[in-house]
């Protein structure tokens, strides 16, 4: 698959997508994989994207571990477990809390030959707003499906 035409250019990976663009890519490309790179604690206590409407589920692959913050040494092995292989052209869409960690994940996947690899801008919850809370932007704020496990 070639790069998404609406992706914002980025260094070291295919580009940045809004949450809605990411959803549309996943809906249009049955081989595309959403890789949620947040921590286990975030998945359990905050929620995860719900892709059941697309007859699949998000791949849950930590980029860093909580609470240590150490990189996941099995990251690329776990990405491979999604069925993607380097050079296969399968789109990988990386999502984190606010769109920061997923940049590193997309860059690492691209360097390893996967992709095109995209970052989801604003992530699952977005940045902290003026009120000190998250949730004003990102996947959930865009009204995209999610579930609390």
XYZ file of N, CA and C in Angstrom, residues 22-148:
381
model
N -7.354 7.992 10.594
C -6.895 6.655 10.983
C -8.048 5.659 10.900
N -9.205 6.037 11.434
C -10.380 5.162 11.366
C -10.739 4.862 9.908
N -10.746 5.902 9.083
C -11.100 5.717 7.673
C -10.122 4.776 6.974
N -8.833 4.914 7.267
C -7.835 4.015 6.689
C -8.107 2.575 7.115
N -8.374 2.378 8.402
C -8.661 1.035 8.904
C -9.929 0.466 8.269
N -10.925 1.319 8.056
C -12.181 0.871 7.447
C -11.997 0.527 5.973
N -11.149 1.286 5.290
C -10.945 1.096 3.849
C -9.945 -0.004 3.513
N -9.046 -0.308 4.432
C -7.983 -1.281 4.173
C -8.084 -2.430 5.178
N -8.670 -3.546 4.775
C -8.853 -4.653 5.718
C -7.546 -5.267 6.221
N -6.433 -4.960 5.572
C -5.140 -5.481 6.017
C -4.417 -4.542 6.981
N -4.900 -3.305 7.111
C -4.260 -2.338 8.006
C -4.430 -2.786 9.457
N -3.428 -2.459 10.273
C -3.424 -2.870 11.677
C -3.304 -1.629 12.554
N -4.193 -1.515 13.549
C -4.066 -0.480 14.567
C -3.258 -1.065 15.716
N -2.126 -0.440 16.023
C -1.254 -0.903 17.099
C -1.291 0.139 18.211
N -1.924 -0.220 19.323
C -2.030 0.660 20.487
C -0.792 0.426 21.337
N 0.073 1.433 21.431
C 1.366 1.274 22.100
C 1.386 1.833 23.518
N 0.209 2.075 24.080
C 0.156 2.520 25.473
C 0.506 1.351 26.401
N 0.491 1.601 27.681
C 0.830 0.557 28.652
C -0.392 -0.267 29.021
N -0.121 -1.425 29.602
C -1.196 -2.293 30.074
C -2.135 -1.538 31.016
N -1.578 -0.731 31.905
C -2.413 0.035 32.834
C -3.337 0.988 32.078
N -2.843 1.627 31.038
C -3.684 2.531 30.249
C -4.802 1.769 29.550
N -4.484 0.611 29.001
C -5.526 -0.178 28.334
C -6.611 -0.562 29.327
N -6.199 -1.043 30.505
C -7.163 -1.539 31.488
C -7.985 -0.435 32.127
N -7.368 0.696 32.419
C -8.061 1.717 33.197
C -8.625 2.864 32.376
N -8.170 3.021 31.148
C -8.640 4.130 30.310
C -9.532 3.629 29.182
N -9.231 2.468 28.627
C -10.010 1.914 27.525
C -9.147 1.692 26.300
N -9.739 1.031 25.315
C -9.038 0.717 24.071
C -9.955 0.976 22.882
N -9.384 1.262 21.720
C -10.212 1.401 20.523
C -11.000 0.113 20.277
N -12.232 0.274 19.884
C -13.112 -0.865 19.622
C -13.274 -1.011 18.112
N -12.625 -2.004 17.551
C -12.658 -2.228 16.105
C -13.588 -3.372 15.715
N -14.464 -3.786 16.629
C -15.368 -4.893 16.303
C -16.226 -4.581 15.086
N -16.570 -3.318 14.889
C -17.345 -2.935 13.713
C -16.597 -3.155 12.409
N -15.284 -3.321 12.512
C -14.446 -3.605 11.341
C -14.008 -5.069 11.327
N -14.615 -5.875 12.188
C -14.302 -7.305 12.303
C -12.842 -7.574 12.638
N -12.302 -6.776 13.553
C -10.945 -7.011 14.041
C -10.770 -6.310 15.371
N -9.591 -6.398 15.908
C -9.301 -5.707 17.154
C -7.935 -5.042 17.060
N -7.741 -4.068 17.919
C -6.448 -3.394 17.968
C -5.404 -4.350 18.536
N -4.189 -4.251 18.021
C -3.061 -4.988 18.591
C -2.531 -4.165 19.758
N -2.408 -4.777 20.915
C -1.931 -4.088 22.111
C -0.468 -4.458 22.326
N 0.415 -3.510 22.028
C 1.863 -3.742 22.083
C 2.500 -2.550 22.788
N 2.955 -2.751 24.023
C 3.569 -1.645 24.759
C 4.840 -1.147 24.061
N 4.986 0.169 23.988
C 6.228 0.779 23.506
C 7.209 0.877 24.669
N 6.718 1.307 25.822
C 7.482 1.332 27.070
C 6.627 0.681 28.154
N 7.282 0.162 29.175
C 6.568 -0.510 30.260
C 6.274 0.456 31.395
N 5.176 0.200 32.077
C 4.805 0.970 33.261
C 5.034 0.080 34.474
N 5.576 0.570 35.560
C 5.913 1.961 35.832
C 7.357 2.326 35.506
N 8.142 1.374 35.009
C 9.575 1.627 34.822
C 9.880 2.628 33.716
N 9.025 2.695 32.694
C 9.299 3.565 31.555
C 10.367 3.007 30.631
N 10.753 1.753 30.856
C 11.783 1.124 30.035
C 11.205 0.699 28.689
N 11.984 0.834 27.616
C 11.516 0.377 26.305
C 11.187 -1.113 26.332
N 10.195 -1.495 25.566
C 9.796 -2.893 25.438
C 10.793 -3.585 24.504
N 11.645 -4.484 25.014
C 12.644 -5.125 24.153
C 12.024 -6.073 23.122
N 10.778 -6.438 23.312
C 10.085 -7.341 22.393
C 9.166 -6.597 21.426
N 9.302 -5.282 21.358
C 8.370 -4.482 20.566
C 8.231 -4.992 19.131
N 9.323 -5.109 18.405
C 9.233 -5.518 16.997
C 8.769 -6.965 16.843
N 9.128 -7.820 17.773
C 8.631 -9.200 17.747
C 7.118 -9.209 17.919
N 6.620 -8.362 18.815
C 5.179 -8.290 19.048
C 4.458 -7.624 17.884
N 5.095 -6.679 17.222
C 4.513 -6.110 16.000
C 4.396 -7.210 14.948
N 5.417 -8.037 14.823
C 5.374 -9.136 13.852
C 4.233 -10.106 14.156
N 3.873 -10.239 15.433
C 2.781 -11.140 15.817
C 1.425 -10.654 15.307
N 1.352 -9.413 14.826
C 0.102 -8.912 14.246
C -0.142 -9.495 12.858
N 0.869 -10.144 12.305
C 0.778 -10.675 10.949
C 1.512 -9.829 9.931
N 1.938 -8.647 10.336
C 2.712 -7.786 9.434
C 4.134 -8.326 9.323
N 4.722 -8.146 8.159
C 6.118 -8.519 7.965
C 6.828 -7.373 7.253
N 8.114 -7.208 7.517
C 8.846 -6.151 6.825
C 8.709 -6.298 5.313
N 8.427 -5.193 4.660
C 8.338 -5.173 3.212
C 7.009 -5.608 2.628
N 6.031 -5.989 3.473
C 4.757 -6.469 2.923
C 3.798 -5.347 2.528
N 4.129 -4.102 2.888
C 3.282 -2.976 2.506
C 2.033 -2.809 3.342
N 1.888 -3.606 4.393
C 0.716 -3.502 5.260
C 0.804 -2.229 6.090
N -0.256 -1.438 6.068
C -0.284 -0.202 6.847
C -0.379 -0.519 8.330
N 0.484 0.111 9.109
C 0.450 0.022 10.563
C 0.134 1.410 11.093
N -0.877 1.498 11.932
C -1.341 2.764 12.483
C -1.068 2.723 13.983
N -0.143 3.562 14.449
C 0.280 3.539 15.846
C -0.439 4.617 16.648
N -0.925 4.212 17.823
C -1.715 5.073 18.699
C -1.164 4.997 20.115
N -1.020 6.142 20.771
C -0.672 6.166 22.190
C -1.657 7.105 22.891
N -1.308 7.623 24.041
C -2.221 8.488 24.785
C -2.430 9.823 24.094
N -1.320 10.454 23.664
C -1.441 11.812 23.135
C -0.732 12.023 21.801
N -0.212 10.961 21.202
C 0.442 11.086 19.903
C 1.924 11.345 19.978
N 2.550 11.053 21.119
C 3.990 11.257 21.266
C 4.764 9.943 21.197
N 4.427 8.997 22.078
C 5.123 7.701 22.065
C 4.925 6.984 20.738
N 3.767 7.160 20.145
C 3.478 6.468 18.887
C 4.365 6.951 17.745
N 4.919 8.149 17.851
C 5.883 8.614 16.849
C 7.113 7.710 16.882
N 7.654 7.471 18.073
C 8.814 6.592 18.198
C 8.525 5.192 17.700
N 7.319 4.705 17.982
C 6.931 3.369 17.522
C 6.859 3.324 15.998
N 6.270 4.349 15.392
C 6.171 4.397 13.924
C 7.557 4.491 13.293
N 8.441 5.270 13.907
C 9.803 5.377 13.387
C 10.541 4.044 13.494
N 10.406 3.359 14.625
C 11.078 2.069 14.805
C 10.558 1.041 13.808
N 9.243 1.021 13.605
C 8.663 0.076 12.648
C 9.158 0.371 11.235
N 9.212 1.649 10.886
C 9.688 2.037 9.557
C 11.145 1.630 9.366
N 11.974 1.893 10.364
C 13.390 1.527 10.298
C 13.561 0.019 10.112
N 12.649 -0.760 10.716
C 12.713 -2.223 10.608
C 12.102 -2.746 9.309
N 11.595 -1.845 8.463
C 11.070 -2.257 7.166
C 9.569 -2.453 7.098
N 8.858 -2.175 8.187
C 7.400 -2.299 8.194
C 6.766 -1.061 7.574
N 5.527 -1.224 7.178
C 4.778 -0.048 6.816
C 4.294 -0.008 5.402
N 3.619 1.085 5.115
C 3.764 2.395 5.733
C 3.277 2.410 7.180
N 4.000 3.137 8.028
C 3.681 3.260 9.445
C 3.253 4.689 9.736
N 2.115 4.813 10.401
C 1.531 6.122 10.697
C 1.421 6.342 12.197
N 1.400 7.603 12.574
C 1.134 8.044 13.933
C -0.256 8.672 13.956
N -1.031 8.386 15.008
C -2.330 9.037 15.173
C -2.135 10.294 16.012
N -2.353 11.445 15.381
C -2.267 12.721 16.084
C -3.253 12.737 17.250
N -2.855 13.311 18.344
C -3.688 13.470 19.541
C -3.892 12.169 20.302
N -3.530 11.028 19.715
C -3.628 9.759 20.415
C -5.036 9.380 20.835
N -5.121 8.630 21.925
C -6.404 8.132 22.420
C -7.127 9.183 23.253
N -6.366 9.959 24.035
C -6.967 10.941 24.949
C -6.561 12.382 24.690
N -5.492 12.607 23.971
C -5.025 13.960 23.718
C -4.226 14.544 24.863
N -3.796 15.769 24.645
C -3.004 16.488 25.641
C -3.896 16.965 26.782
N -3.260 17.368 27.863
C -3.985 17.936 28.987
C -4.539 19.297 28.583
N -5.822 19.510 28.837
C -6.462 20.778 28.505
C -6.241 21.822 29.580
N -6.799 23.005 29.371
C -6.674 24.097 30.330
C -7.242 23.731 31.698
N -8.174 22.786 31.720
C -8.779 22.361 32.981
C -7.956 21.294 33.702
N -6.799 20.927 33.120
C -5.940 19.933 33.738
C -6.321 18.499 33.438
N -7.285 18.303 32.562
C -7.757 16.961 32.231
C -7.512 16.646 30.763
N -7.384 15.367 30.478
C -7.301 14.894 29.099
C -8.711 14.593 28.611
N -8.809 14.264 27.326
C -10.096 13.846 26.788
C -10.790 14.883 25.934
N -10.151 16.028 25.724
C -10.748 17.068 24.884
C -10.422 16.863 23.411
N -9.491 15.985 23.135
C -9.095 15.686 21.761
C -8.694 14.222 21.701
N -8.406 13.733 20.518
C -7.979 12.350 20.360
C -9.103 11.426 19.925
N -8.796 10.136 19.925
C -9.697 9.080 19.449
C -11.070 9.171 20.109
N -11.084 9.209 21.447
C -12.372 9.224 22.158
C -13.142 10.504 21.887
N -12.467 11.646 21.926
C -13.150 12.926 21.703
C -13.698 13.031 20.290
N -13.094 12.313 19.347
C -13.577 12.312 17.964
C -14.835 11.461 17.810
N -15.248 10.805 18.890
C -16.446 9.985 18.845
C -16.237 8.627 18.207
N -14.987 8.208 18.099
C -14.689 6.902 17.510
C -14.930 5.808 18.551
N -15.240 4.595 18.103
C -15.598 3.540 19.047
C -14.441 3.145 19.963
N -14.790 2.921 21.213
C -13.824 2.441 22.189
C -14.581 1.656 23.248
N -13.842 0.892 23.999
C -14.447 0.053 25.025
C -13.570 0.074 26.267
N -14.225 -0.021 27.412
C -13.517 -0.139 28.687
C -13.458 -1.626 29.020
